[in-house]
């Protein structure tokens, strides 16, 4: 079981081009990120370490995701997002463009985009109550898959390939409080999160 002490620290190798993003409409992404932040599903722990992130597919398997260590910021703008333009799960590597490097949990998002072409948006939240109530009741990744590791990425791919009817929710067994929600667009992903908390 991980603790949250290392939440937010990048565990993958990456190439990062510090640059302003290409012209991508981030309005919906920012809108939902703010809603999730207000609901404390994305945010920060008392020690200041941020948690949670949000992404949407750009072209093919490329995606835009909130930047590393932005969970604790009340308001995000385009400068807080990064475009992951290439990744290799086996090599635990990605390449990104943005004013910040991509979120430490980007490879979990990458695993889902790569496996399910119909998915265009992914939200990663933290919530202890939801995690406790859905652990092993909804699809749950392996308990040895700590966040941000290839083990987790491959555990996610296993689940996605096995599930016949995909609820669009994966409880992260090795990442306490962590849940991934994915859908064909950002609105459906966001609404799915709020339907979970009722
Ligand atoms: Zn997390």
PDB file of C-alpha atoms and ligand atoms in Angstrom:
ATOM      1  CA  UNK A   1       0.000   0.000   0.000  1.00  0.00           C
ATOM      2  CA  UNK A   2       1.415   3.379  -0.860  1.00  0.00           C
ATOM      3  CA  UNK A   3       1.119   6.284   1.438  1.00  0.00           C
ATOM      4  CA  UNK A   4       0.543   9.714   0.083  1.00  0.00           C
ATOM      5  CA  UNK A   5       3.997  10.899   1.007  1.00  0.00           C
ATOM      6  CA  UNK A   6       5.329  10.469  -2.510  1.00  0.00           C
ATOM      7  CA  UNK A   7       2.208  11.661  -4.298  1.00  0.00           C
ATOM      8  CA  UNK A   8       3.088  14.169  -6.934  1.00  0.00           C
ATOM      9  CA  UNK A   9       6.677  13.084  -7.521  1.00  0.00           C
ATOM     10  CA  UNK A  10       7.420  12.058 -11.067  1.00  0.00           C
ATOM     11  CA  UNK A  11       8.646   8.476 -11.309  1.00  0.00           C
ATOM     12  CA  UNK A  12       8.969   8.214 -15.065  1.00  0.00           C
ATOM     13  CA  UNK A  13      11.784   9.408 -17.320  1.00  0.00           C
ATOM     14  CA  UNK A  14      10.816  12.264 -19.549  1.00  0.00           C
ATOM     15  CA  UNK A  15      11.871  14.683 -22.188  1.00  0.00           C
ATOM     16  CA  UNK A  16      10.292  18.054 -21.672  1.00  0.00           C
ATOM     17  CA  UNK A  17      10.148  20.953 -24.076  1.00  0.00           C
ATOM     18  CA  UNK A  18       9.308  24.052 -21.993  1.00  0.00           C
ATOM     19  CA  UNK A  19       7.072  25.951 -24.381  1.00  0.00           C
ATOM     20  CA  UNK A  20       3.574  27.327 -24.673  1.00  0.00           C
ATOM     21  CA  UNK A  21       1.086  24.692 -25.821  1.00  0.00           C
ATOM     22  CA  UNK A  22      -0.102  24.666 -29.405  1.00  0.00           C
ATOM     23  CA  UNK A  23      -3.478  26.317 -29.833  1.00  0.00           C
ATOM     24  CA  UNK A  24      -5.772  23.787 -28.089  1.00  0.00           C
ATOM     25  CA  UNK A  25      -9.180  24.623 -26.650  1.00  0.00           C
ATOM     26  CA  UNK A  26      -8.841  23.890 -22.921  1.00  0.00           C
ATOM     27  CA  UNK A  27     -12.049  25.597 -21.799  1.00  0.00           C
ATOM     28  CA  UNK A  28     -13.975  22.412 -20.900  1.00  0.00           C
ATOM     29  CA  UNK A  29     -10.936  20.863 -19.261  1.00  0.00           C
ATOM     30  CA  UNK A  30     -10.411  23.914 -17.068  1.00  0.00           C
ATOM     31  CA  UNK A  31     -14.134  24.151 -16.267  1.00  0.00           C
ATOM     32  CA  UNK A  32     -14.257  20.559 -14.979  1.00  0.00           C
ATOM     33  CA  UNK A  33     -10.941  20.846 -13.204  1.00  0.00           C
ATOM     34  CA  UNK A  34     -12.322  23.803 -11.240  1.00  0.00           C
ATOM     35  CA  UNK A  35     -15.472  21.857 -10.316  1.00  0.00           C
ATOM     36  CA  UNK A  36     -13.346  18.929  -9.140  1.00  0.00           C
ATOM     37  CA  UNK A  37     -11.088  21.247  -7.189  1.00  0.00           C
ATOM     38  CA  UNK A  38     -14.068  22.847  -5.455  1.00  0.00           C
ATOM     39  CA  UNK A  39     -15.302  19.367  -4.510  1.00  0.00           C
ATOM     40  CA  UNK A  40     -11.804  18.547  -3.170  1.00  0.00           C
ATOM     41  CA  UNK A  41     -11.543  15.594  -5.579  1.00  0.00           C
ATOM     42  CA  UNK A  42      -8.482  17.323  -6.992  1.00  0.00           C
ATOM     43  CA  UNK A  43      -6.555  19.344  -4.447  1.00  0.00           C
ATOM     44  CA  UNK A  44      -3.789  19.127  -1.910  1.00  0.00           C
ATOM     45  CA  UNK A  45      -3.080  17.471   1.414  1.00  0.00           C
ATOM     46  CA  UNK A  46      -2.245  19.507   4.519  1.00  0.00           C
ATOM     47  CA  UNK A  47       1.465  18.989   3.719  1.00  0.00           C
ATOM     48  CA  UNK A  48       0.939  20.943   0.495  1.00  0.00           C
ATOM     49  CA  UNK A  49       1.381  17.986  -1.869  1.00  0.00           C
ATOM     50  CA  UNK A  50      -1.147  18.106  -4.671  1.00  0.00           C
ATOM     51  CA  UNK A  51      -3.287  15.199  -5.860  1.00  0.00           C
ATOM     52  CA  UNK A  52      -5.549  14.432  -8.789  1.00  0.00           C
ATOM     53  CA  UNK A  53      -5.373  15.378 -12.451  1.00  0.00           C
ATOM     54  CA  UNK A  54      -7.426  15.629 -15.608  1.00  0.00           C
ATOM     55  CA  UNK A  55      -6.700  14.999 -19.262  1.00  0.00           C
ATOM     56  CA  UNK A  56      -8.202  14.864 -22.719  1.00  0.00           C
ATOM     57  CA  UNK A  57      -7.089  13.195 -25.913  1.00  0.00           C
ATOM     58  CA  UNK A  58      -5.559  15.512 -28.500  1.00  0.00           C
ATOM     59  CA  UNK A  59      -4.526  13.634 -31.662  1.00  0.00           C
ATOM     60  CA  UNK A  60      -4.159   9.856 -31.879  1.00  0.00           C
ATOM     61  CA  UNK A  61      -2.636   8.816 -28.526  1.00  0.00           C
ATOM     62  CA  UNK A  62      -1.406  12.285 -27.629  1.00  0.00           C
ATOM     63  CA  UNK A  63      -3.164  13.988 -24.737  1.00  0.00           C
ATOM     64  CA  UNK A  64      -3.267  17.214 -22.771  1.00  0.00           C
ATOM     65  CA  UNK A  65      -2.994  16.774 -18.990  1.00  0.00           C
ATOM     66  CA  UNK A  66      -2.710  19.043 -15.983  1.00  0.00           C
ATOM     67  CA  UNK A  67       0.907  19.767 -15.150  1.00  0.00           C
ATOM     68  CA  UNK A  68       3.007  18.279 -12.410  1.00  0.00           C
ATOM     69  CA  UNK A  69       2.312  19.686  -8.920  1.00  0.00           C
ATOM     70  CA  UNK A  70      -0.734  21.738  -9.889  1.00  0.00           C
ATOM     71  CA  UNK A  71      -3.224  19.986  -7.568  1.00  0.00           C
ATOM     72  CA  UNK A  72      -2.680  22.611  -4.885  1.00  0.00           C
ATOM     73  CA  UNK A  73      -3.414  25.577  -7.174  1.00  0.00           C
ATOM     74  CA  UNK A  74      -6.897  27.059  -6.834  1.00  0.00           C
ATOM     75  CA  UNK A  75      -7.209  28.212 -10.438  1.00  0.00           C
ATOM     76  CA  UNK A  76      -5.548  26.796 -13.532  1.00  0.00           C
ATOM     77  CA  UNK A  77      -5.073  28.352 -16.953  1.00  0.00           C
ATOM     78  CA  UNK A  78      -3.559  27.041 -20.174  1.00  0.00           C
ATOM     79  CA  UNK A  79      -0.036  27.520 -18.812  1.00  0.00           C
ATOM     80  CA  UNK A  80      -0.682  24.762 -16.238  1.00  0.00           C
ATOM     81  CA  UNK A  81      -1.276  22.040 -18.825  1.00  0.00           C
ATOM     82  CA  UNK A  82       1.156  19.909 -20.787  1.00  0.00           C
ATOM     83  CA  UNK A  83       0.803  18.010 -24.047  1.00  0.00           C
ATOM     84  CA  UNK A  84       2.134  14.452 -23.867  1.00  0.00           C
ATOM     85  CA  UNK A  85       3.139  13.943 -27.486  1.00  0.00           C
ATOM     86  CA  UNK A  86       4.866  10.580 -27.183  1.00  0.00           C
ATOM     87  CA  UNK A  87       5.223   7.826 -24.593  1.00  0.00           C
ATOM     88  CA  UNK A  88       6.558   4.326 -24.118  1.00  0.00           C
ATOM     89  CA  UNK A  89       5.081   2.387 -21.211  1.00  0.00           C
ATOM     90  CA  UNK A  90       7.722  -0.356 -21.341  1.00  0.00           C
ATOM     91  CA  UNK A  91      10.500   2.200 -21.087  1.00  0.00           C
ATOM     92  CA  UNK A  92       8.589   4.188 -18.436  1.00  0.00           C
ATOM     93  CA  UNK A  93       9.186   7.249 -20.589  1.00  0.00           C
ATOM     94  CA  UNK A  94       7.249  10.113 -22.079  1.00  0.00           C
ATOM     95  CA  UNK A  95       7.851  13.310 -23.955  1.00  0.00           C
ATOM     96  CA  UNK A  96       5.866  16.468 -23.203  1.00  0.00           C
ATOM     97  CA  UNK A  97       5.520  20.100 -24.190  1.00  0.00           C
ATOM     98  CA  UNK A  98       4.275  22.838 -21.871  1.00  0.00           C
ATOM     99  CA  UNK A  99       5.270  25.445 -19.354  1.00  0.00           C
ATOM    100  CA  UNK A 100       5.239  22.642 -16.745  1.00  0.00           C
ATOM    101  CA  UNK A 101       6.096  18.953 -17.134  1.00  0.00           C
ATOM    102  CA  UNK A 102       3.125  16.586 -17.368  1.00  0.00           C
ATOM    103  CA  UNK A 103       1.446  15.188 -14.230  1.00  0.00           C
ATOM    104  CA  UNK A 104       3.311  12.459 -12.379  1.00  0.00           C
ATOM    105  CA  UNK A 105       0.445  10.093 -13.174  1.00  0.00           C
ATOM    106  CA  UNK A 106       0.519  10.651 -16.925  1.00  0.00           C
ATOM    107  CA  UNK A 107       1.475   7.083 -17.780  1.00  0.00           C
ATOM    108  CA  UNK A 108      -1.751   5.775 -16.204  1.00  0.00           C
ATOM    109  CA  UNK A 109      -3.654   8.073 -18.565  1.00  0.00           C
ATOM    110  CA  UNK A 110      -1.419   6.970 -21.448  1.00  0.00           C
ATOM    111  CA  UNK A 111      -2.236   3.297 -20.767  1.00  0.00           C
ATOM    112  CA  UNK A 112      -5.968   3.994 -21.050  1.00  0.00           C
ATOM    113  CA  UNK A 113      -5.748   6.157 -24.190  1.00  0.00           C
ATOM    114  CA  UNK A 114      -3.551   3.573 -25.857  1.00  0.00           C
ATOM    115  CA  UNK A 115      -5.908   0.682 -25.030  1.00  0.00           C
ATOM    116  CA  UNK A 116      -9.314   2.280 -25.590  1.00  0.00           C
ATOM    117  CA  UNK A 117      -9.575   4.457 -28.701  1.00  0.00           C
ATOM    118  CA  UNK A 118     -13.134   5.457 -27.747  1.00  0.00           C
ATOM    119  CA  UNK A 119     -11.936   7.170 -24.559  1.00  0.00           C
ATOM    120  CA  UNK A 120     -11.234  10.867 -24.967  1.00  0.00           C
ATOM    121  CA  UNK A 121     -11.054  12.107 -21.395  1.00  0.00           C
ATOM    122  CA  UNK A 122      -9.724  10.811 -18.081  1.00  0.00           C
ATOM    123  CA  UNK A 123     -10.023  12.172 -14.556  1.00  0.00           C
ATOM    124  CA  UNK A 124      -7.953  11.001 -11.616  1.00  0.00           C
ATOM    125  CA  UNK A 125      -9.416  11.876  -8.238  1.00  0.00           C
ATOM    126  CA  UNK A 126      -8.595  11.124  -4.620  1.00  0.00           C
ATOM    127  CA  UNK A 127     -11.342  10.317  -2.160  1.00  0.00           C
ATOM    128  CA  UNK A 128     -10.999   8.035   0.837  1.00  0.00           C
ATOM    129  CA  UNK A 129     -14.699   7.189   1.239  1.00  0.00           C
ATOM    130  CA  UNK A 130     -15.217   6.310  -2.422  1.00  0.00           C
ATOM    131  CA  UNK A 131     -11.972   4.335  -2.522  1.00  0.00           C
ATOM    132  CA  UNK A 132     -12.960   2.324   0.537  1.00  0.00           C
ATOM    133  CA  UNK A 133     -16.470   1.626  -0.691  1.00  0.00           C
ATOM    134  CA  UNK A 134     -15.541   0.618  -4.257  1.00  0.00           C
ATOM    135  CA  UNK A 135     -12.241  -1.213  -3.666  1.00  0.00           C
ATOM    136  CA  UNK A 136     -12.592  -4.676  -5.303  1.00  0.00           C
ATOM    137  CA  UNK A 137     -16.282  -3.949  -6.004  1.00  0.00           C
ATOM    138  CA  UNK A 138     -15.534  -2.018  -9.185  1.00  0.00           C
ATOM    139  CA  UNK A 139     -12.578  -2.991 -11.402  1.00  0.00           C
ATOM    140  CA  UNK A 140      -9.498  -2.552  -9.203  1.00  0.00           C
ATOM    141  CA  UNK A 141      -5.859  -2.419 -10.287  1.00  0.00           C
ATOM    142  CA  UNK A 142      -3.245  -4.590  -8.559  1.00  0.00           C
ATOM    143  CA  UNK A 143      -2.152  -3.641  -5.071  1.00  0.00           C
ATOM    144  CA  UNK A 144       1.504  -3.723  -6.155  1.00  0.00           C
ATOM    145  CA  UNK A 145       0.875  -1.059  -8.780  1.00  0.00           C
ATOM    146  CA  UNK A 146       1.971   2.129  -7.118  1.00  0.00           C
ATOM    147  CA  UNK A 147       0.988   5.339  -8.822  1.00  0.00           C
ATOM    148  CA  UNK A 148       3.147   6.519 -11.682  1.00  0.00           C
ATOM    149  CA  UNK A 149       4.824   3.159 -12.331  1.00  0.00           C
ATOM    150  CA  UNK A 150       4.816   0.832 -15.363  1.00  0.00           C
ATOM    151  CA  UNK A 151       3.386  -1.901 -13.071  1.00  0.00           C
ATOM    152  CA  UNK A 152       0.281   0.197 -12.631  1.00  0.00           C
ATOM    153  CA  UNK A 153       0.089   1.053 -16.337  1.00  0.00           C
ATOM    154  CA  UNK A 154       0.186  -2.625 -17.300  1.00  0.00           C
ATOM    155  CA  UNK A 155      -2.276  -3.571 -14.568  1.00  0.00           C
ATOM    156  CA  UNK A 156      -4.684  -1.014 -16.042  1.00  0.00           C
ATOM    157  CA  UNK A 157      -4.267  -2.457 -19.532  1.00  0.00           C
ATOM    158  CA  UNK A 158      -5.023  -5.957 -18.173  1.00  0.00           C
ATOM    159  CA  UNK A 159      -8.257  -4.703 -16.617  1.00  0.00           C
ATOM    160  CA  UNK A 160      -9.304  -2.808 -19.722  1.00  0.00           C
ATOM    161  CA  UNK A 161      -8.773  -5.847 -21.915  1.00  0.00           C
ATOM    162  CA  UNK A 162     -10.690  -8.177 -19.584  1.00  0.00           C
ATOM    163  CA  UNK A 163     -13.728  -6.061 -18.782  1.00  0.00           C
ATOM    164  CA  UNK A 164     -16.589  -6.780 -21.147  1.00  0.00           C
ATOM    165  CA  UNK A 165     -18.820  -3.973 -20.003  1.00  0.00           C
ATOM    166  CA  UNK A 166     -16.626  -1.132 -18.908  1.00  0.00           C
ATOM    167  CA  UNK A 167     -18.083   1.098 -16.232  1.00  0.00           C
ATOM    168  CA  UNK A 168     -15.402   3.689 -16.912  1.00  0.00           C
ATOM    169  CA  UNK A 169     -14.121   3.570 -13.359  1.00  0.00           C
ATOM    170  CA  UNK A 170     -11.001   1.878 -12.028  1.00  0.00           C
ATOM    171  CA  UNK A 171     -10.106   1.873  -8.352  1.00  0.00           C
ATOM    172  CA  UNK A 172      -6.329   2.030  -7.950  1.00  0.00           C
ATOM    173  CA  UNK A 173      -5.612  -0.847  -5.598  1.00  0.00           C
ATOM    174  CA  UNK A 174      -2.002   0.170  -4.927  1.00  0.00           C
ATOM    175  CA  UNK A 175      -2.718   3.884  -4.656  1.00  0.00           C
ATOM    176  CA  UNK A 176      -4.795   4.634  -1.605  1.00  0.00           C
ATOM    177  CA  UNK A 177      -7.683   7.046  -2.286  1.00  0.00           C
ATOM    178  CA  UNK A 178      -6.920   7.008  -6.028  1.00  0.00           C
ATOM    179  CA  UNK A 179      -9.657   6.411  -8.628  1.00  0.00           C
ATOM    180  CA  UNK A 180      -9.553   6.811 -12.417  1.00  0.00           C
ATOM    181  CA  UNK A 181     -12.703   7.763 -14.313  1.00  0.00           C
ATOM    182  CA  UNK A 182     -12.773   7.783 -18.112  1.00  0.00           C
ATOM    183  CA  UNK A 183     -15.338   8.412 -20.828  1.00  0.00           C
ATOM    184  CA  UNK A 184     -15.799   9.346 -24.445  1.00  0.00           C
ATOM    185  CA  UNK A 185     -15.703  13.048 -23.606  1.00  0.00           C
ATOM    186  CA  UNK A 186     -14.906  15.384 -20.771  1.00  0.00           C
ATOM    187  CA  UNK A 187     -18.544  16.140 -19.905  1.00  0.00           C
ATOM    188  CA  UNK A 188     -19.412  12.460 -19.501  1.00  0.00           C
ATOM    189  CA  UNK A 189     -16.273  11.845 -17.454  1.00  0.00           C
ATOM    190  CA  UNK A 190     -17.049  14.797 -15.190  1.00  0.00           C
ATOM    191  CA  UNK A 191     -20.687  13.807 -14.745  1.00  0.00           C
ATOM    192  CA  UNK A 192     -19.632  10.242 -13.937  1.00  0.00           C
ATOM    193  CA  UNK A 193     -17.425  11.515 -11.113  1.00  0.00           C
ATOM    194  CA  UNK A 194     -20.240  13.528  -9.587  1.00  0.00           C
ATOM    195  CA  UNK A 195     -22.689  10.655  -9.958  1.00  0.00           C
ATOM    196  CA  UNK A 196     -20.316   8.580  -7.816  1.00  0.00           C
ATOM    197  CA  UNK A 197     -20.403  11.033  -4.949  1.00  0.00           C
ATOM    198  CA  UNK A 198     -24.171  11.390  -5.335  1.00  0.00           C
TER     199      UNK A 198
HETATM  200 ZN1  LIG B   1      -3.147  10.035  -7.270  1.00  0.00          ZN
END
